[in-house]
Amino acid sequence: QVQLVESGGGLVQPGGSLRLSCAASGRAFTLAWFRQAPGNEREFVAGASGIGGTTLYADSVKGRFTISRDNAKNTVSLQMNSLNLEDTAVYYCAARWARTISKILSDYTNWGQGTQVTVSS
């Protein structure tokens, strides 16, 4: 079982930036970020395959967020720029034992504990 530990959440003003990191205890084919706002379902944010450098983004974050992974260190990061109020959520790191990136929650078998991101003025 791969353990995932997120870090880097916090409070930021609209238009600001934050960088989230996730450390995995082992190798996983695909690592992704999901988020869950109060009263909402958990949703896909971005994913990165461990092979070929393929990435995938939700339309709501495309052009603002960048996912990157370091396979040697088993880490994945999410650089979040131009944050707005709608980005407020708990962000979760997730791992999947398949080479293709999926936006479906149930396709991921390992989850971190989550880190809170709050965008507020």
Coordinates of N, CA and C in Angstrom, one line a residue:
Q1 N 0.8 -1.2 0.0 CA 0.0 0.0 0.0 C 0.9 1.3 0.0
V2 N 0.5 2.2 -0.9 CA 1.3 3.4 -0.9 C 0.6 4.4 0.0
Q3 N 1.4 5.0 0.9 CA 0.9 6.1 1.8 C 1.2 7.4 1.1
L4 N 0.2 8.3 1.2 CA 0.3 9.6 0.6 C 0.2 10.7 1.6
V5 N 1.1 11.7 1.6 CA 1.0 12.7 2.6 C 1.1 14.1 1.9
E6 N 0.0 14.9 2.1 CA 0.0 16.2 1.4 C 0.5 17.3 2.4
S7 N 1.0 18.4 1.8 CA 1.4 19.5 2.5 C 1.3 20.8 1.6
G8 N 1.3 21.9 2.3 CA 1.4 23.2 1.5 C 0.1 24.0 1.5
G9 N -1.0 23.5 2.1 CA -2.2 24.2 2.1 C -2.1 25.5 3.0
G10 N -3.1 26.3 2.9 CA -3.1 27.5 3.8 C -4.2 28.5 3.3
L11 N -4.0 29.7 3.8 CA -4.9 30.8 3.5 C -4.2 31.8 2.5
V12 N -4.9 32.1 1.5 CA -4.3 33.0 0.5 C -5.4 34.0 0.0
Q13 N -5.0 35.1 -0.4 CA -6.0 36.1 -1.0 C -6.3 35.8 -2.4
P14 N -7.5 36.3 -2.9 CA -7.8 36.1 -4.3 C -6.7 36.6 -5.2
G15 N -6.4 35.9 -6.2 CA -5.3 36.3 -7.1 C -3.9 35.8 -6.7
G16 N -3.9 35.2 -5.5 CA -2.6 34.7 -5.0 C -2.2 33.3 -5.5
S17 N -1.1 32.8 -5.0 CA -0.6 31.5 -5.4 C -0.3 30.6 -4.2
L18 N -0.4 29.3 -4.4 CA 0.0 28.3 -3.4 C 0.6 27.1 -4.1
R19 N 1.4 26.4 -3.4 CA 2.0 25.2 -4.0 C 1.7 24.0 -3.0
L20 N 1.1 23.0 -3.5 CA 0.8 21.8 -2.7 C 1.8 20.7 -3.1
S21 N 2.2 19.9 -2.2 CA 3.1 18.8 -2.4 C 2.5 17.5 -1.8
C22 N 2.8 16.4 -2.5 CA 2.4 15.1 -2.0 C 3.5 14.2 -2.1
A23 N 3.9 13.5 -0.9 CA 4.9 12.6 -0.9 C 4.3 11.2 -0.8
A24 N 4.7 10.3 -1.7 CA 4.3 8.9 -1.8 C 5.3 8.0 -1.2
S25 N 4.9 7.0 -0.5 CA 5.8 6.1 0.2 C 6.4 5.1 -0.8
G26 N 5.8 5.0 -2.0 CA 6.2 4.1 -3.0 C 5.8 4.6 -4.4
R27 N 6.1 3.8 -5.4 CA 5.9 4.2 -6.8 C 4.4 3.9 -7.1
A28 N 3.8 4.9 -7.9 CA 2.5 4.7 -8.4 C 2.5 5.1 -9.9
F29 N 1.7 4.5 -10.7 CA 1.7 4.8 -12.1 C 1.1 6.2 -12.3
T30 N 0.0 6.5 -11.7 CA -0.6 7.8 -11.9 C -0.9 8.5 -10.5
L31 N -0.5 9.7 -10.4 CA -0.8 10.5 -9.2 C -1.7 11.7 -9.6
A32 N -2.7 12.0 -8.8 CA -3.6 13.1 -9.1 C -4.0 13.9 -7.9
W33 N -4.6 15.0 -8.2 CA -5.1 15.9 -7.1 C -6.6 16.0 -7.4
F34 N -7.4 15.8 -6.3 CA -8.8 16.0 -6.2 C -9.1 17.1 -5.2
R35 N -10.3 17.7 -5.2 CA -10.6 18.6 -4.1 C -12.1 18.5 -3.8
Q36 N -12.4 18.9 -2.6 CA -13.8 18.8 -2.1 C -14.1 20.0 -1.3
A37 N -15.1 20.8 -1.8 CA -15.5 22.0 -1.1 C -16.7 21.6 -0.2
P38 N -17.0 22.4 0.8 CA -18.1 22.0 1.7 C -19.4 21.9 0.9
G39 N -20.1 20.8 1.1 CA -21.4 20.6 0.5 C -21.3 20.1 -0.9
N40 N -20.1 19.9 -1.4 CA -19.9 19.4 -2.8 C -19.2 18.1 -2.8
E41 N -19.4 17.4 -4.0 CA -18.7 16.1 -4.1 C -17.2 16.4 -4.4
R42 N -16.4 15.3 -4.2 CA -15.0 15.4 -4.5 C -14.8 15.4 -6.0
E43 N -14.0 16.3 -6.5 CA -13.8 16.4 -7.9 C -12.4 16.4 -8.4
F44 N -12.2 15.9 -9.6 CA -10.8 15.9 -10.1 C -10.3 17.3 -10.4
V45 N -9.0 17.5 -10.1 CA -8.4 18.7 -10.4 C -7.3 18.6 -11.5
A46 N -6.4 17.7 -11.2 CA -5.3 17.5 -12.2 C -4.6 16.1 -11.9
G47 N -4.0 15.5 -13.0 CA -3.4 14.2 -12.8 C -2.1 14.2 -13.7
A48 N -1.2 13.3 -13.3 CA 0.1 13.2 -14.0 C 0.4 11.7 -14.0
S49 N 0.6 11.2 -15.2 CA 1.1 9.8 -15.4 C 2.6 9.7 -15.1
G50 N 3.0 8.6 -14.6 CA 4.4 8.3 -14.4 C 5.2 8.0 -15.6
I51 N 4.5 7.7 -16.7 CA 5.1 7.3 -17.9 C 4.7 8.3 -19.0
G52 N 5.7 8.9 -19.7 CA 5.5 9.8 -20.8 C 5.2 11.2 -20.4
G53 N 5.1 11.5 -19.1 CA 4.9 12.9 -18.7 C 3.5 13.4 -19.0
T54 N 2.5 12.6 -19.3 CA 1.2 13.0 -19.6 C 0.5 13.7 -18.4
T55 N -0.1 14.8 -18.7 CA -0.9 15.5 -17.6 C -2.3 15.7 -18.1
L56 N -3.2 15.9 -17.2 CA -4.6 16.2 -17.5 C -5.2 17.2 -16.5
Y57 N -6.0 18.1 -16.9 CA -6.5 19.1 -16.0 C -8.0 19.2 -16.1
A58 N -8.7 19.6 -15.0 CA -10.1 20.0 -15.1 C -10.2 21.3 -15.8
D59 N -11.3 21.5 -16.5 CA -11.4 22.8 -17.3 C -11.4 24.0 -16.3
S60 N -11.8 23.8 -15.1 CA -11.9 25.0 -14.2 C -10.5 25.5 -13.7
V61 N -9.5 24.6 -13.9 CA -8.2 25.1 -13.4 C -7.2 25.2 -14.6
K62 N -7.6 24.8 -15.7 CA -6.6 24.8 -16.9 C -6.1 26.2 -17.1
G63 N -4.8 26.3 -17.2 CA -4.1 27.6 -17.4 C -3.8 28.3 -16.1
R64 N -4.3 27.8 -15.0 CA -3.9 28.4 -13.7 C -3.1 27.5 -12.8
F65 N -3.4 26.2 -12.9 CA -2.7 25.2 -12.1 C -1.8 24.4 -13.0
T66 N -0.7 24.0 -12.3 CA 0.3 23.1 -13.0 C 0.7 22.0 -12.1
I67 N 0.5 20.7 -12.6 CA 0.9 19.6 -11.9 C 2.3 19.1 -12.4
S68 N 3.1 18.7 -11.5 CA 4.4 18.1 -11.8 C 4.8 17.0 -10.9
R69 N 5.5 16.0 -11.4 CA 5.9 15.0 -10.5 C 7.4 14.7 -10.7
D70 N 8.0 14.2 -9.6 CA 9.4 13.8 -9.6 C 9.4 12.3 -9.3
N71 N 9.6 11.5 -10.3 CA 9.5 10.0 -10.2 C 10.6 9.5 -9.3
A72 N 11.8 10.2 -9.3 CA 12.9 9.7 -8.5 C 12.6 9.9 -7.0
K73 N 11.8 10.9 -6.7 CA 11.5 11.2 -5.3 C 10.1 10.7 -4.9
N74 N 9.3 10.2 -5.9 CA 7.9 9.8 -5.6 C 7.1 10.9 -5.0
T75 N 7.2 12.1 -5.7 CA 6.4 13.2 -5.2 C 5.6 13.8 -6.4
V76 N 4.6 14.5 -6.1 CA 3.8 15.2 -7.0 C 3.4 16.6 -6.4
S77 N 3.5 17.6 -7.2 CA 3.2 19.0 -6.7 C 2.1 19.6 -7.6
L78 N 1.4 20.5 -7.0 CA 0.4 21.3 -7.7 C 0.6 22.8 -7.5
Q79 N 1.1 23.5 -8.5 CA 1.3 24.9 -8.4 C 0.0 25.6 -8.8
M80 N -0.6 26.4 -7.9 CA -1.9 27.0 -8.1 C -1.7 28.5 -8.1
N81 N -2.0 29.1 -9.3 CA -1.9 30.5 -9.5 C -3.3 31.1 -9.7
S82 N -3.4 32.4 -9.6 CA -4.6 33.1 -9.9 C -5.8 32.5 -9.1
L83 N -5.6 32.2 -7.9 CA -6.6 31.5 -7.1 C -7.8 32.4 -6.9
N84 N -9.0 31.8 -6.9 CA -10.2 32.5 -6.7 C -11.0 31.9 -5.6
L85 N -12.1 32.5 -5.2 CA -12.9 32.0 -4.0 C -13.4 30.6 -4.3
E86 N -13.7 30.2 -5.5 CA -14.2 28.9 -5.8 C -13.1 27.8 -5.7
D87 N -11.9 28.2 -5.5 CA -10.8 27.2 -5.3 C -10.7 26.7 -3.9
T88 N -11.5 27.3 -3.0 CA -11.5 26.9 -1.6 C -12.0 25.5 -1.4
A89 N -11.2 24.7 -0.8 CA -11.6 23.3 -0.7 C -10.5 22.5 0.1
V90 N -10.8 21.3 0.4 CA -9.7 20.4 0.9 C -9.2 19.7 -0.3
Y91 N -7.9 19.7 -0.5 CA -7.2 19.1 -1.6 C -6.6 17.8 -1.2
Y92 N -6.9 16.7 -2.0 CA -6.4 15.4 -1.8 C -5.5 14.9 -2.9
C93 N -4.5 14.2 -2.4 CA -3.6 13.5 -3.4 C -4.1 12.1 -3.5
A94 N -4.0 11.5 -4.7 CA -4.6 10.2 -4.9 C -3.6 9.4 -5.9
A95 N -3.6 8.1 -5.7 CA -2.8 7.3 -6.6 C -3.6 6.2 -7.3
R96 N -3.2 5.9 -8.5 CA -3.9 4.9 -9.3 C -2.9 3.9 -9.9
W97 N -3.2 2.7 -9.9 CA -2.3 1.7 -10.5 C -2.6 1.4 -12.0
A98 N -2.7 2.4 -12.7 CA -2.9 2.3 -14.2 C -2.2 3.5 -14.8
R99 N -1.8 3.3 -16.1 CA -1.0 4.3 -16.7 C -1.8 5.5 -17.3
T100 N -3.1 5.3 -17.4 CA -3.9 6.4 -17.9 C -4.5 7.2 -16.8
I101 N -4.6 8.5 -17.0 CA -5.1 9.4 -15.9 C -6.6 9.3 -16.0
S102 N -7.3 9.2 -14.9 CA -8.7 9.1 -14.8 C -9.3 10.3 -14.0
K103 N -10.4 10.8 -14.4 CA -11.1 11.8 -13.6 C -12.1 11.2 -12.6
I104 N -12.2 9.9 -12.6 CA -13.2 9.2 -11.8 C -12.7 8.9 -10.5
L105 N -13.4 9.3 -9.5 CA -13.0 9.1 -8.1 C -12.6 7.6 -7.7
S106 N -13.5 6.8 -8.1 CA -13.4 5.4 -7.7 C -12.3 4.6 -8.5
D107 N -11.6 5.3 -9.4 CA -10.5 4.6 -10.1 C -9.2 4.8 -9.3
Y108 N -9.2 5.5 -8.2 CA -8.1 5.8 -7.4 C -8.2 4.9 -6.1
T109 N -7.1 4.2 -5.8 CA -7.2 3.3 -4.7 C -6.5 3.8 -3.4
N110 N -5.7 4.8 -3.5 CA -4.9 5.3 -2.4 C -5.1 6.8 -2.3
W111 N -5.4 7.3 -1.0 CA -5.7 8.7 -0.8 C -4.9 9.2 0.4
G112 N -4.5 10.5 0.3 CA -3.9 11.2 1.4 C -5.0 11.7 2.3
Q113 N -4.6 12.4 3.4 CA -5.5 12.9 4.4 C -6.2 14.2 4.0
G114 N -5.6 14.9 3.1 CA -6.1 16.1 2.6 C -5.4 17.3 3.2
T115 N -5.4 18.4 2.5 CA -4.9 19.7 3.0 C -5.8 20.8 2.6
Q116 N -6.1 21.7 3.6 CA -7.1 22.8 3.4 C -6.5 23.9 2.6
V117 N -7.2 24.4 1.6 CA -6.8 25.6 0.9 C -8.0 26.5 1.0
T118 N -7.7 27.7 1.5 CA -8.8 28.7 1.7 C -8.4 30.0 1.0
V119 N -9.2 30.4 0.1 CA -9.0 31.7 -0.7 C -10.0 32.7 -0.1
S120 N -9.5 33.7 0.5 CA -10.4 34.7 1.1 C -9.7 36.0 1.2
S121 N -10.4 37.1 1.1 CA -9.9 38.4 1.3 C -10.0 38.9 2.7

